[in-house]
Amino acid sequence: RKEVEQDPGPFNVPEGATVAFNCTYSNSASQSFFWYRQDCRKEPKLLMSVYSSGNEDGRFTAQLNRASQYISLLIRDSKLSDSATYLCVVLDSNYQLIWGAGTKLIIKP
Amino acid sequence: DAEITQSPRHKITETGRQVTLACHQTWNHNNMFWYRQDLGHGLRLIHYSYGVQDTNKGEVSDGYSVSRSNTEDLPLTLESAASSQTSVYFCASSESMGREDTGELFFGEGSRLTVL
């Protein structure tokens, strides 16, 4: 079992819709959680950290469920520019970042 | 503006050749990392460094080496390139990786290596 698992997608979503995807992690001692965004053939960039209480940044909402060991990312009012691969990242108890393989999102006009 | 640059951006080499990928950052970050990214896999850590003269093996370090002689540079060397090392390589840096840290890594644009 992979330490961090994501549905690879692609998720094909019409512009303006709401889309959500999850990421599960296997190590219950994981400390911190992040979502990165990676555009095609580009480097990953931090989208947002995921806090225990959940957090929101504009149209993006991230949530953490420690009991079920998953994090989620919700995108409201999706834009064409949201098309990208979203990488789930977990900081384990050894302070190593463990990366999911990513979920590809395609926003269609 | 501070940045992190990788070179070359694209390289084609032959099996058995030695290859060095350069990484240079002007963030003055102590931590630097090398990852490889392959289809169907998350980023996998090759080597990392927490400061000058410090280097550590990551998850997939076999066949790779690094050295850290100054804060700015962490070159990655493939001693004898193999076809299995065909990949996209990303260098990254960060300030720290503690409980209080944002966990933000700053990545270079990547180096696409093909080993024939």
PDB file of C-alpha atoms in Angstrom, chain B residues 48-88:
ATOM      1  CA  TYR B  48      18.956  15.892   0.531  1.00  0.00           C
ATOM      2  CA  SER B  49      21.119  18.271   2.505  1.00  0.00           C
ATOM      3  CA  TYR B  50      20.443  20.317   5.616  1.00  0.00           C
ATOM      4  CA  GLY B  51      23.538  22.481   5.249  1.00  0.00           C
ATOM      5  CA  VAL B  52      27.084  22.765   3.972  1.00  0.00           C
ATOM      6  CA  GLN B  53      28.952  19.465   4.102  1.00  0.00           C
ATOM      7  CA  ASP B  54      25.750  17.633   5.079  1.00  0.00           C
ATOM      8  CA  THR B  55      24.268  15.085   2.670  1.00  0.00           C
ATOM      9  CA  ASN B  56      21.749  12.312   3.234  1.00  0.00           C
ATOM     10  CA  LYS B  57      20.308   9.490   1.180  1.00  0.00           C
ATOM     11  CA  GLY B  58      16.694   9.520   0.255  1.00  0.00           C
ATOM     12  CA  GLU B  59      14.304   6.810  -0.819  1.00  0.00           C
ATOM     13  CA  VAL B  60      15.906   6.171  -4.241  1.00  0.00           C
ATOM     14  CA  SER B  61      19.567   7.110  -3.818  1.00  0.00           C
ATOM     15  CA  ASP B  62      21.224   4.129  -5.555  1.00  0.00           C
ATOM     16  CA  GLY B  63      23.255   5.295  -8.552  1.00  0.00           C
ATOM     17  CA  TYR B  64      23.220   8.945  -7.492  1.00  0.00           C
ATOM     18  CA  SER B  65      25.502  11.148  -5.422  1.00  0.00           C
ATOM     19  CA  VAL B  66      25.506  14.751  -4.237  1.00  0.00           C
ATOM     20  CA  SER B  67      27.918  17.126  -2.590  1.00  0.00           C
ATOM     21  CA  ARG B  68      27.299  20.371  -0.696  1.00  0.00           C
ATOM     22  CA  SER B  69      30.349  22.606  -0.633  1.00  0.00           C
ATOM     23  CA  ASN B  70      28.414  25.857  -0.236  1.00  0.00           C
ATOM     24  CA  THR B  71      24.919  27.027   0.643  1.00  0.00           C
ATOM     25  CA  GLU B  72      23.849  27.809  -2.905  1.00  0.00           C
ATOM     26  CA  ASP B  73      24.625  24.610  -4.823  1.00  0.00           C
ATOM     27  CA  LEU B  74      23.693  20.951  -4.675  1.00  0.00           C
ATOM     28  CA  PRO B  75      24.823  19.166  -7.851  1.00  0.00           C
ATOM     29  CA  LEU B  76      23.412  15.706  -8.524  1.00  0.00           C
ATOM     30  CA  THR B  77      25.705  13.188 -10.204  1.00  0.00           C
ATOM     31  CA  LEU B  78      24.706   9.989 -11.921  1.00  0.00           C
ATOM     32  CA  GLU B  79      27.895   7.967 -11.781  1.00  0.00           C
ATOM     33  CA  SER B  80      26.988   5.587 -14.610  1.00  0.00           C
ATOM     34  CA  ALA B  81      23.691   6.475 -16.211  1.00  0.00           C
ATOM     35  CA  ALA B  82      21.140   3.707 -16.701  1.00  0.00           C
ATOM     36  CA  SER B  83      17.939   3.690 -18.759  1.00  0.00           C
ATOM     37  CA  SER B  84      15.975   3.377 -15.503  1.00  0.00           C
ATOM     38  CA  GLN B  85      17.232   6.843 -14.602  1.00  0.00           C
ATOM     39  CA  THR B  86      15.345   8.433 -17.474  1.00  0.00           C
ATOM     40  CA  SER B  87      13.126  10.841 -15.592  1.00  0.00           C
ATOM     41  CA  VAL B  88      12.365  14.437 -14.742  1.00  0.00           C
TER      42      VAL B  88
END
